[in-house]
Short mmCIF file of C-alpha atoms (C1' of nucleotides) in Angstrom, two decimals:
data_model
loop_
_atom_site.label_atom_id
_atom_site.label_comp_id
_atom_site.label_asym_id
_atom_site.label_seq_id
_atom_site.Cartn_x
_atom_site.Cartn_y
_atom_site.Cartn_z
CA MET A 11 -81.75 -92.05 118.55
CA GLY A 12 -83.11 -92.31 121.80
CA ARG A 13 -81.18 -91.99 125.05
CA SER A 14 -78.73 -94.07 126.78
CA PRO A 15 -79.97 -96.47 129.25
CA CYS A 16 -80.70 -95.05 132.72
CA CYS A 17 -78.48 -97.43 134.62
CA ASP A 18 -76.71 -100.74 134.37
CA LYS A 19 -79.25 -102.86 136.67
CA SER A 20 -76.78 -105.45 137.54
CA GLY A 21 -75.23 -104.93 141.17
CA LEU A 22 -77.83 -102.30 142.21
CA LYS A 23 -79.32 -102.80 145.65
CA LYS A 24 -82.99 -103.84 146.10
CA GLY A 25 -85.32 -104.11 148.99
CA PRO A 26 -85.91 -101.96 152.10
CA TRP A 27 -84.16 -98.81 152.38
CA THR A 28 -81.75 -98.26 155.13
CA GLN A 29 -81.55 -94.97 157.26
CA GLU A 30 -78.19 -94.09 155.61
CA GLU A 31 -79.70 -94.41 152.17
CA ASP A 32 -82.72 -92.35 153.01
CA LEU A 33 -80.34 -89.71 154.46
CA LYS A 34 -78.21 -89.60 151.42
CA LEU A 35 -81.33 -89.33 149.07
CA THR A 36 -82.81 -86.72 151.40
CA GLN A 37 -79.68 -84.50 151.62
CA TYR A 38 -79.16 -84.82 147.76
CA ILE A 39 -82.56 -83.71 146.84
CA GLN A 40 -82.64 -80.95 149.56
CA ILE A 41 -79.51 -79.58 147.69
CA HIS A 42 -80.19 -80.33 143.97
CA GLY A 43 -83.85 -80.99 143.81
CA PRO A 44 -85.48 -84.21 142.43
CA GLY A 45 -84.32 -83.33 138.81
CA ASN A 46 -83.10 -86.17 136.73
CA TRP A 47 -83.65 -89.50 138.34
CA ARG A 48 -81.22 -91.26 136.01
CA THR A 49 -78.21 -89.63 137.02
CA LEU A 50 -79.39 -89.04 140.75
CA PRO A 51 -78.16 -92.44 142.23
CA LYS A 52 -74.63 -91.99 140.58
CA ASN A 53 -74.38 -88.25 141.88
CA SER A 54 -75.56 -89.06 145.41
CA GLY A 55 -73.57 -92.40 145.85
CA LEU A 56 -76.59 -94.55 145.96
CA GLN A 57 -76.42 -98.10 144.84
CA ARG A 58 -79.99 -97.97 143.57
CA CYS A 59 -81.73 -97.65 140.28
CA GLY A 60 -83.37 -94.15 139.39
CA LYS A 61 -86.82 -95.50 139.50
CA SER A 62 -86.23 -97.10 143.13
CA CYS A 63 -84.97 -93.56 144.27
CA ARG A 64 -87.93 -91.76 142.77
CA LEU A 65 -90.40 -94.43 144.40
CA ARG A 66 -88.74 -93.93 147.82
CA TRP A 67 -88.94 -90.08 147.56
CA THR A 68 -92.44 -89.77 146.32
CA ASN A 69 -93.98 -92.35 148.59
CA TYR A 70 -92.07 -92.14 151.87
CA LEU A 71 -89.34 -89.31 152.07
CA ARG A 72 -91.21 -86.36 150.60
CA PRO A 73 -91.69 -83.76 153.36
CA ASP A 74 -95.18 -82.90 152.59
CA ILE A 75 -96.44 -86.59 153.14
CA LYS A 76 -99.08 -86.64 155.92
CA ARG A 77 -98.59 -89.80 157.72
CA GLY A 78 -100.84 -91.68 160.35
CA ARG A 79 -104.21 -92.94 160.05
CA PHE A 80 -106.84 -91.81 157.46
CA SER A 81 -109.43 -89.54 158.96
CA PHE A 82 -113.34 -90.28 158.49
CA GLU A 83 -113.52 -87.29 156.10
CA GLU A 84 -110.50 -88.75 154.03
CA GLU A 85 -112.00 -92.17 153.85
CA GLU A 86 -115.33 -90.81 152.66
CA THR A 87 -113.65 -88.62 150.22
CA ILE A 88 -111.72 -91.57 148.83
CA ILE A 89 -114.90 -93.57 148.60
CA GLN A 90 -116.86 -91.00 146.72
CA LEU A 91 -113.71 -90.36 144.33
CA HIS A 92 -113.35 -93.98 143.64
CA LYS A 93 -117.00 -94.04 142.91
CA VAL A 94 -116.32 -91.59 140.12
CA LEU A 95 -112.63 -92.21 139.00
CA GLY A 96 -112.32 -95.94 139.56
CA ASN A 97 -108.66 -97.24 140.58
CA LYS A 98 -107.19 -94.01 139.30
CA TRP A 99 -105.10 -93.82 142.44
CA SER A 100 -103.03 -90.85 141.25
CA ALA A 101 -105.93 -88.94 140.38
CA ILE A 102 -107.45 -89.66 143.72
CA ALA A 103 -104.27 -88.80 145.57
CA ALA A 104 -104.12 -85.40 143.83
CA ARG A 105 -107.34 -84.48 145.62
CA LEU A 106 -105.98 -85.46 149.03
CA PRO A 107 -103.22 -83.35 149.92
CA GLY A 108 -100.31 -85.01 151.73
CA ARG A 109 -101.33 -88.52 150.66
CA THR A 110 -99.69 -90.61 148.05
CA ASP A 111 -101.22 -92.88 145.41
CA ASN A 112 -99.46 -95.93 146.91
CA GLU A 113 -100.79 -95.12 150.34
CA ILE A 114 -104.29 -94.62 149.12
CA LYS A 115 -104.14 -97.71 147.06
CA ASN A 116 -102.87 -99.72 150.14
CA TYR A 117 -105.66 -98.26 152.35
CA TRP A 118 -108.29 -99.00 149.80
CA ASN A 119 -107.29 -102.67 149.51
CA THR A 120 -106.76 -103.28 153.22
CA HIS A 121 -109.62 -101.31 154.85
CA ILE A 122 -112.13 -99.69 152.55
CA ARG A 123 -112.51 -102.67 150.11
CA LYS A 124 -113.14 -105.00 153.02
CA ARG A 125 -115.43 -102.74 154.72
CA LEU A 126 -117.63 -102.27 151.65
CA LEU A 127 -117.66 -105.92 151.03
CA ARG A 128 -118.67 -106.62 154.60
CA ASN A 129 -121.54 -104.20 154.18
CA GLY A 130 -122.63 -105.88 151.01
CA ILE A 131 -121.49 -103.19 148.64
CA ASP A 132 -119.49 -104.10 145.52
CA PRO A 133 -116.32 -102.07 145.84
CA VAL A 134 -116.16 -101.87 142.00
CA THR A 135 -119.37 -100.66 141.09
CA HIS A 136 -120.47 -99.15 144.62
CA ARG A 137 -123.71 -100.71 144.27
CA PRO A 138 -125.26 -103.72 146.29
CA ARG A 139 -124.03 -107.17 145.63
CA HIS A 140 -126.48 -109.54 144.23
CA ASP A 141 -124.39 -112.68 144.63
CA LEU A 142 -127.36 -114.64 145.56
CA LEU A 143 -129.83 -113.48 142.67
CA ASP A 144 -129.79 -114.56 138.97
CA MET A 145 -127.66 -111.83 137.50
CA THR A 146 -128.81 -112.68 134.04
CA SER A 147 -132.30 -111.67 134.59
CA ILE A 148 -131.28 -108.68 136.61
CA LEU A 149 -129.20 -107.36 133.95
CA ASN A 150 -131.72 -108.11 131.09
CA SER A 151 -134.58 -106.23 132.99
CA ALA A 152 -132.43 -103.47 134.23
CA SER A 153 -130.96 -102.61 131.02
CA SER A 154 -134.28 -102.35 129.16
CA ASN A 155 -136.34 -100.68 131.77
CA LEU A 156 -133.70 -98.49 133.43
CA SER A 157 -132.52 -97.17 130.16
CA ASN A 158 -135.82 -95.97 128.97
CA LEU A 159 -136.70 -94.69 132.34
CA LEU A 160 -133.67 -92.64 133.29
CA ASN A 161 -132.43 -91.48 129.61
CA ILE A 162 -129.64 -93.54 130.45
CA GLN A 163 -128.37 -93.35 126.78
CA SER A 164 -127.14 -90.05 127.49
CA LEU A 165 -125.36 -91.38 130.67
CA VAL A 166 -123.43 -94.19 128.87
CA ASN A 167 -122.51 -92.01 125.93
CA PRO A 168 -118.68 -91.54 125.90
CA GLN A 169 -119.44 -87.92 125.51
CA VAL A 170 -120.76 -87.53 128.79
CA LEU A 171 -118.21 -86.08 131.02
CA ARG A 172 -118.16 -86.84 134.65
CA LEU A 173 -117.80 -84.19 137.43
CA ALA A 174 -117.94 -84.84 141.07
CA THR A 175 -117.44 -81.38 142.74
CA LEU A 176 -119.51 -82.12 145.74
CA LEU A 177 -117.29 -84.38 147.97
CA ALA A 178 -117.67 -85.15 151.52
CA SER A 179 -114.55 -82.92 152.23
CA SER A 180 -116.10 -80.21 150.36
CA SER A 181 -116.36 -77.07 152.51
CA SER A 182 -119.14 -75.70 150.42
CA ILE A 183 -121.21 -78.57 151.60
CA GLN A 184 -120.05 -78.85 155.25
CA GLN A 185 -120.36 -75.05 155.74
CA ASN A 186 -123.80 -74.79 153.93
CA ASN A 187 -126.51 -76.83 155.32
CA GLU A 188 -128.68 -75.20 152.93
CA PHE A 189 -127.43 -77.81 150.60
CA PHE A 190 -130.52 -79.98 150.55
CA LEU A 191 -133.40 -80.34 148.19
CA ASN A 192 -136.92 -79.15 148.68
CA ASN A 193 -139.86 -79.78 146.58
CA HIS A 194 -138.75 -77.62 143.78
CA ILE A 195 -140.48 -78.59 140.70
CA ALA A 196 -139.40 -77.60 137.10
CA PRO A 197 -140.32 -79.21 133.57
CA MET A 198 -137.91 -81.98 132.69
CA SER A 199 -136.75 -82.17 129.10
CA GLN A 200 -137.56 -85.52 127.48
CA ASN A 201 -134.86 -84.74 124.73
CA PRO A 202 -131.40 -86.16 126.22
CA ASN A 203 -129.66 -83.57 124.16
CA GLN A 204 -131.13 -80.96 126.11
CA GLN A 205 -130.24 -82.60 129.33
CA ILE A 206 -127.44 -80.67 131.00
CA ALA A 207 -126.73 -82.90 134.03
CA SER A 208 -127.84 -85.70 136.26
CA VAL A 209 -127.08 -85.82 139.98
CA THR A 210 -126.36 -88.51 142.54
CA PHE A 211 -127.03 -87.84 146.26
CA THR A 212 -125.67 -89.29 149.28
CA PRO A 213 -127.68 -88.24 152.24
CA SER A 214 -125.73 -87.61 155.55
CA SER A 215 -124.08 -90.45 157.35
CA ARG A 216 -123.53 -88.64 160.63
CA LEU A 217 -126.16 -89.08 163.33
CA PRO A 218 -125.71 -89.47 167.06
CA SER A 219 -125.30 -93.11 167.95
CA ASN A 220 -128.51 -93.59 169.97
CA GLN A 221 -130.66 -92.31 166.98
CA LEU A 222 -128.81 -94.36 164.22
CA TRP A 223 -130.91 -97.52 164.43
CA ASP A 224 -134.24 -95.85 164.52
CA GLU A 225 -133.22 -93.45 161.76
CA ALA A 226 -131.86 -96.27 159.48
CA HIS A 227 -134.91 -98.22 159.81
CA HIS A 228 -137.09 -95.36 159.12
CA MET A 229 -135.37 -94.31 156.04
CA GLN A 230 -135.00 -97.73 154.73
CA LYS A 231 -138.83 -98.22 155.16
CA ASN A 232 -139.43 -94.98 153.45
CA ASN A 233 -137.28 -95.57 150.80
CA SER A 234 -138.85 -98.83 149.91
CA GLN A 235 -142.16 -97.39 149.85
CA CYS A 236 -140.86 -94.44 147.85
CA PHE A 237 -139.49 -96.69 145.13
CA SER A 238 -142.37 -98.94 145.03
CA GLU A 239 -144.74 -96.02 144.55
CA ASN A 240 -142.75 -94.16 141.99
CA MET A 241 -140.80 -96.54 139.99
CA VAL A 242 -143.93 -97.97 138.45
CA ASN A 243 -142.34 -99.72 135.51
CA LEU A 244 -139.48 -101.32 137.54
CA ASN A 245 -139.93 -104.80 138.66
CA ASP A 246 -138.62 -105.96 142.14
CA GLN A 247 -135.29 -106.80 141.04
CA THR A 248 -134.40 -103.58 139.54
CA SER A 249 -135.92 -101.78 142.41
CA GLN A 250 -133.76 -103.73 144.63
CA GLU A 251 -130.70 -102.88 142.60
CA ASN A 252 -131.44 -99.25 143.10
CA LEU A 253 -131.62 -99.64 146.77
CA VAL A 254 -128.39 -99.64 148.65
CA PRO A 255 -128.91 -101.33 151.85
CA THR A 256 -128.03 -99.66 155.19
CA CYS A 257 -124.42 -100.38 156.27
CA TRP A 258 -122.99 -100.41 159.77
CA THR A 259 -119.65 -99.97 161.14
CA ASP A 260 -118.40 -99.91 164.74
CA ASP A 261 -119.30 -96.19 165.62
CA SER A 262 -121.34 -95.09 162.62
CA ILE A 263 -123.88 -95.68 160.20
CA ILE A 264 -124.01 -95.10 156.49
CA LEU A 265 -127.59 -94.55 155.74
CA PRO A 266 -129.01 -95.69 152.37
CA HIS A 267 -126.98 -94.30 149.62
CA TYR A 268 -128.81 -93.32 146.39
CA SER A 269 -126.54 -94.15 143.65
CA ASP A 270 -129.20 -93.72 140.91
CA GLN A 271 -128.74 -91.02 138.55
CA PHE A 272 -131.78 -88.76 138.76
CA THR A 273 -132.19 -86.43 135.73
CA SER A 274 -132.74 -82.91 136.12
CA GLN A 275 -133.05 -79.98 134.10
CA ALA A 276 -132.39 -76.32 134.34
CA SER A 277 -135.34 -73.76 134.26
CA GLU A 278 -135.61 -70.21 134.30
CA ASN A 279 -136.98 -69.60 137.91
CA SER A 280 -134.14 -71.71 139.43
CA THR A 281 -136.26 -74.38 140.47
CA PHE A 282 -135.27 -77.87 140.54
CA GLN A 283 -136.84 -81.23 139.88
CA LEU A 284 -135.67 -84.68 140.53
CA SER A 285 -137.70 -87.27 138.48
CA ASN A 286 -137.20 -91.03 137.54
CA THR A 287 -139.89 -91.08 134.88
CA GLU A 288 -141.77 -88.82 132.61
CA ASN A 289 -144.95 -88.60 134.80
CA ASN A 290 -143.54 -89.60 138.37
CA ASN A 291 -141.90 -86.61 140.01
CA PHE A 292 -139.96 -87.34 143.12
CA ASN A 293 -140.81 -85.58 146.37
CA VAL A 294 -137.28 -85.54 147.75
CA ASP A 295 -138.48 -85.03 151.25
CA SER A 296 -140.20 -88.40 151.02
CA ILE A 297 -136.92 -90.00 149.76
CA PHE A 298 -134.87 -88.73 152.62
CA PRO A 299 -137.29 -88.62 155.59
CA THR A 300 -135.87 -87.10 158.76
CA PRO A 301 -137.17 -87.54 162.06
CA ILE A 302 -134.14 -86.20 163.65
CA SER A 303 -133.64 -83.03 161.42
CA SER A 304 -135.37 -81.75 158.69
CA PRO A 305 -134.38 -81.53 155.89
CA THR A 306 -131.61 -84.05 155.89
CA PRO A 307 -128.33 -82.60 155.07
CA LEU A 308 -126.48 -84.24 152.18
CA ASP A 309 -122.82 -85.29 152.63
CA SER A 310 -122.15 -85.54 148.86
CA ALA A 311 -123.33 -85.40 145.46
CA SER A 312 -121.99 -86.27 142.14
CA ILE A 313 -122.95 -84.33 139.05
CA PHE A 314 -122.80 -85.98 135.58
CA ILE A 315 -122.40 -83.41 133.17
CA ASN A 316 -123.62 -83.83 129.56
CA GLY A 317 -120.50 -83.74 127.36
CA SER A 318 -122.06 -81.14 124.88
CA SER A 319 -122.20 -78.52 127.71
CA SER A 320 -119.61 -75.83 127.88
CA GLU A 321 -117.65 -74.94 131.12
CA ASP A 322 -119.63 -71.97 131.44
CA GLU A 323 -122.92 -73.59 131.06
CA ILE A 324 -121.79 -76.20 133.71
CA GLU A 325 -120.81 -73.54 136.15
CA SER A 326 -123.86 -71.57 135.53
CA TYR A 327 -125.86 -74.71 136.11
CA CYS A 328 -124.27 -75.46 139.39
CA ARG A 329 -124.57 -71.89 140.68
CA LYS A 330 -128.32 -71.90 139.69
CA HIS A 331 -129.29 -75.15 141.28
CA PHE A 332 -127.04 -75.71 144.11
CA LYS A 333 -126.13 -73.12 146.70
CA PHE A 334 -122.39 -73.29 145.83
CA GLU A 335 -119.94 -72.34 143.41
CA ILE A 336 -117.20 -74.28 141.49
CA PRO A 337 -113.83 -73.07 143.10
CA GLU A 338 -111.47 -70.91 140.90
CA SER A 339 -108.70 -73.45 141.40
CA PHE A 340 -110.92 -76.40 140.30
CA GLU A 341 -109.53 -77.35 136.69
CA PHE A 342 -112.15 -79.27 134.58
CA ASP A 343 -109.43 -80.72 132.30
CA ASP A 344 -107.48 -81.96 135.02
CA PHE A 345 -110.50 -83.63 136.60
CA MET A 346 -111.65 -85.63 133.66
"C1'" DA B 1 -94.35 -120.04 174.87
"C1'" DA B 2 -94.17 -121.68 170.26
"C1'" DA B 3 -96.17 -122.40 165.83
"C1'" DG B 4 -99.39 -120.88 162.37
"C1'" DT B 5 -102.15 -117.51 160.52
"C1'" DC B 6 -103.32 -112.76 159.47
"C1'" DT B 7 -102.64 -108.05 158.26
"C1'" DG B 8 -100.62 -103.80 156.55
"C1'" DC B 9 -97.58 -101.66 153.88
"C1'" DA B 10 -92.98 -100.65 151.50
"C1'" DA B 11 -91.21 -101.88 147.44
"C1'" DC B 12 -91.03 -104.23 143.02
"C1'" DC B 13 -92.88 -105.40 138.54
"C1'" DG B 14 -94.40 -104.71 134.19
"C1'" DC B 15 -97.13 -101.93 131.11
"C1'" DT B 16 -98.22 -97.42 129.10
"C1'" DT B 17 -97.52 -92.66 128.22
"C1'" DT B 18 -94.49 -88.75 127.59
"C1'" DC B 19 -90.25 -87.04 126.35
"C1'" DT B 20 -85.67 -86.75 124.14
"C1'" DT B 21 -82.56 -87.34 120.66
"C1'" DC C 16 -91.09 -89.21 112.34
"C1'" DA C 17 -89.17 -93.09 114.60
"C1'" DA C 18 -86.67 -95.28 118.24
"C1'" DG C 19 -85.76 -95.81 122.78
"C1'" DA C 20 -85.25 -94.21 127.54
"C1'" DA C 21 -87.67 -91.70 131.50
"C1'" DA C 22 -91.45 -91.23 134.00
"C1'" DG C 23 -95.73 -92.29 135.53
"C1'" DC C 24 -99.13 -95.52 137.20
"C1'" DG C 25 -101.81 -99.70 138.80
"C1'" DG C 26 -101.10 -104.57 140.20
"C1'" DT C 27 -98.72 -107.66 143.00
"C1'" DT C 28 -95.43 -109.47 146.23
"C1'" DG C 29 -92.75 -110.23 150.17
"C1'" DC C 30 -91.84 -109.54 154.85
"C1'" DA C 31 -92.29 -107.78 159.44
"C1'" DG C 32 -95.25 -107.47 163.23
"C1'" DA C 33 -99.44 -108.60 165.41
"C1'" DC C 34 -102.82 -111.93 166.45
"C1'" DT C 35 -104.82 -116.50 167.30
"C1'" DT C 36 -104.69 -121.29 168.52
#
DNA sequence: AAAGTCTGCAACCGCTTTCTT
DNA sequence: CAAGAAAGCGGTTGCAGACTT
C-alpha cells in the first residue's frame, strides 16, 4: 500500500540556497532531467527535501524564466486574467511565458494590488470600492434590479463558462484596431437560454500624456450621462456601482473601465447589439466618446460564454461578431 | 551615522489533488 | 478500491536591503 516516505526530514537543510547548492541542482537536472523529486536530493548529493528542490528549480533556476521588471503589457494581462480567474496564480502564469506563479503572486501582492487599492478599485472584485456607502442597501437594490435588467440569472448560473480570449497582450487586438464597436443593432433575445454570450469591454488606456486629463474628464462626464439616460430602472447607488472611476498612475491613465456585462445576441446579418435593458439599446460610441481618435480602440474584452454553447458555437460567435479568431493553440478545457 | 520602518521576494507551510502501490 | 506519498498550489513568513527620521 502506498509509497515509502519521500525523505527523512530530520537533518535536512532549510532556508536560502547557496551558489554551490544551485550548481549541484542545475547540473543534476541538466544531465538527468527533473524526473523524480523524491530521489533527486539523494542522487545529487543535496541535503534538501525533494519539495524544496522542486520549488528552487521551478521558481528560480529553470532556464526559461524571464527575470526583471514586469512590462506594462504583462501587468495589464495579469489584471485582466485575475479579473476572470481570481487567485489562480498557476493558471495566470501559464499564460505569461517565462513568469512563475510565485513571481506573479508576489508582484500582485506588492505592486498591482496596492495600485488598485490606491485607485479605489477592489482588487478582489475589480470594481469600485464602496467603503463609505451602506453596503446593505447597495446589495439589496443591486441584486434585485440588476439581475432583472441584465439577465444576470444566466451569468451566475454555474453552467456559465468563462472565457477571456481578448486580453491586453492579445495580438489580435493590438494589430487590429478594427476591434471596436459601431452602432450595430440586432434583436436581443429575452430568453436567457438562447443567449450565447455576454461581453465585458475595457477601452484603451494609452493616450499621450498631455491629452489624458481632458480625455478622462470628457469620458467620465459622458459615461455618467450615458448611464443616467439608459439605465432607467437603476437607482443612483447601482449606477455608481457600474461606473469604475478614472484611475491615475505616474505616467498613464486608466480610463473608465466598463466591468458590466452587456448582453448580446448573435444574428444572421452579423450585426451586433449592446443592450442593458429590453428597450434601451446602447449607442456604443456614446459610451466611449473619443475626442482624440474615433472610434476608441479597446484594450481588452472578456467574453462570458453560456455553458450550453458548444465550442463550435463559441468560435463561430467570436468570428462573427469580433474581427478575430480564437487561436488554434487555445484550449478551452485548459482555460476553464 | 544610527535606529527604526518599509518593501520586495525567496522560501516555507499546509492543504488539496493526483498518482502509485 | 483504499491507503498513503508525491506533486501542485495558494497563503504566509522571514530576512535583506532600501528608505526615512
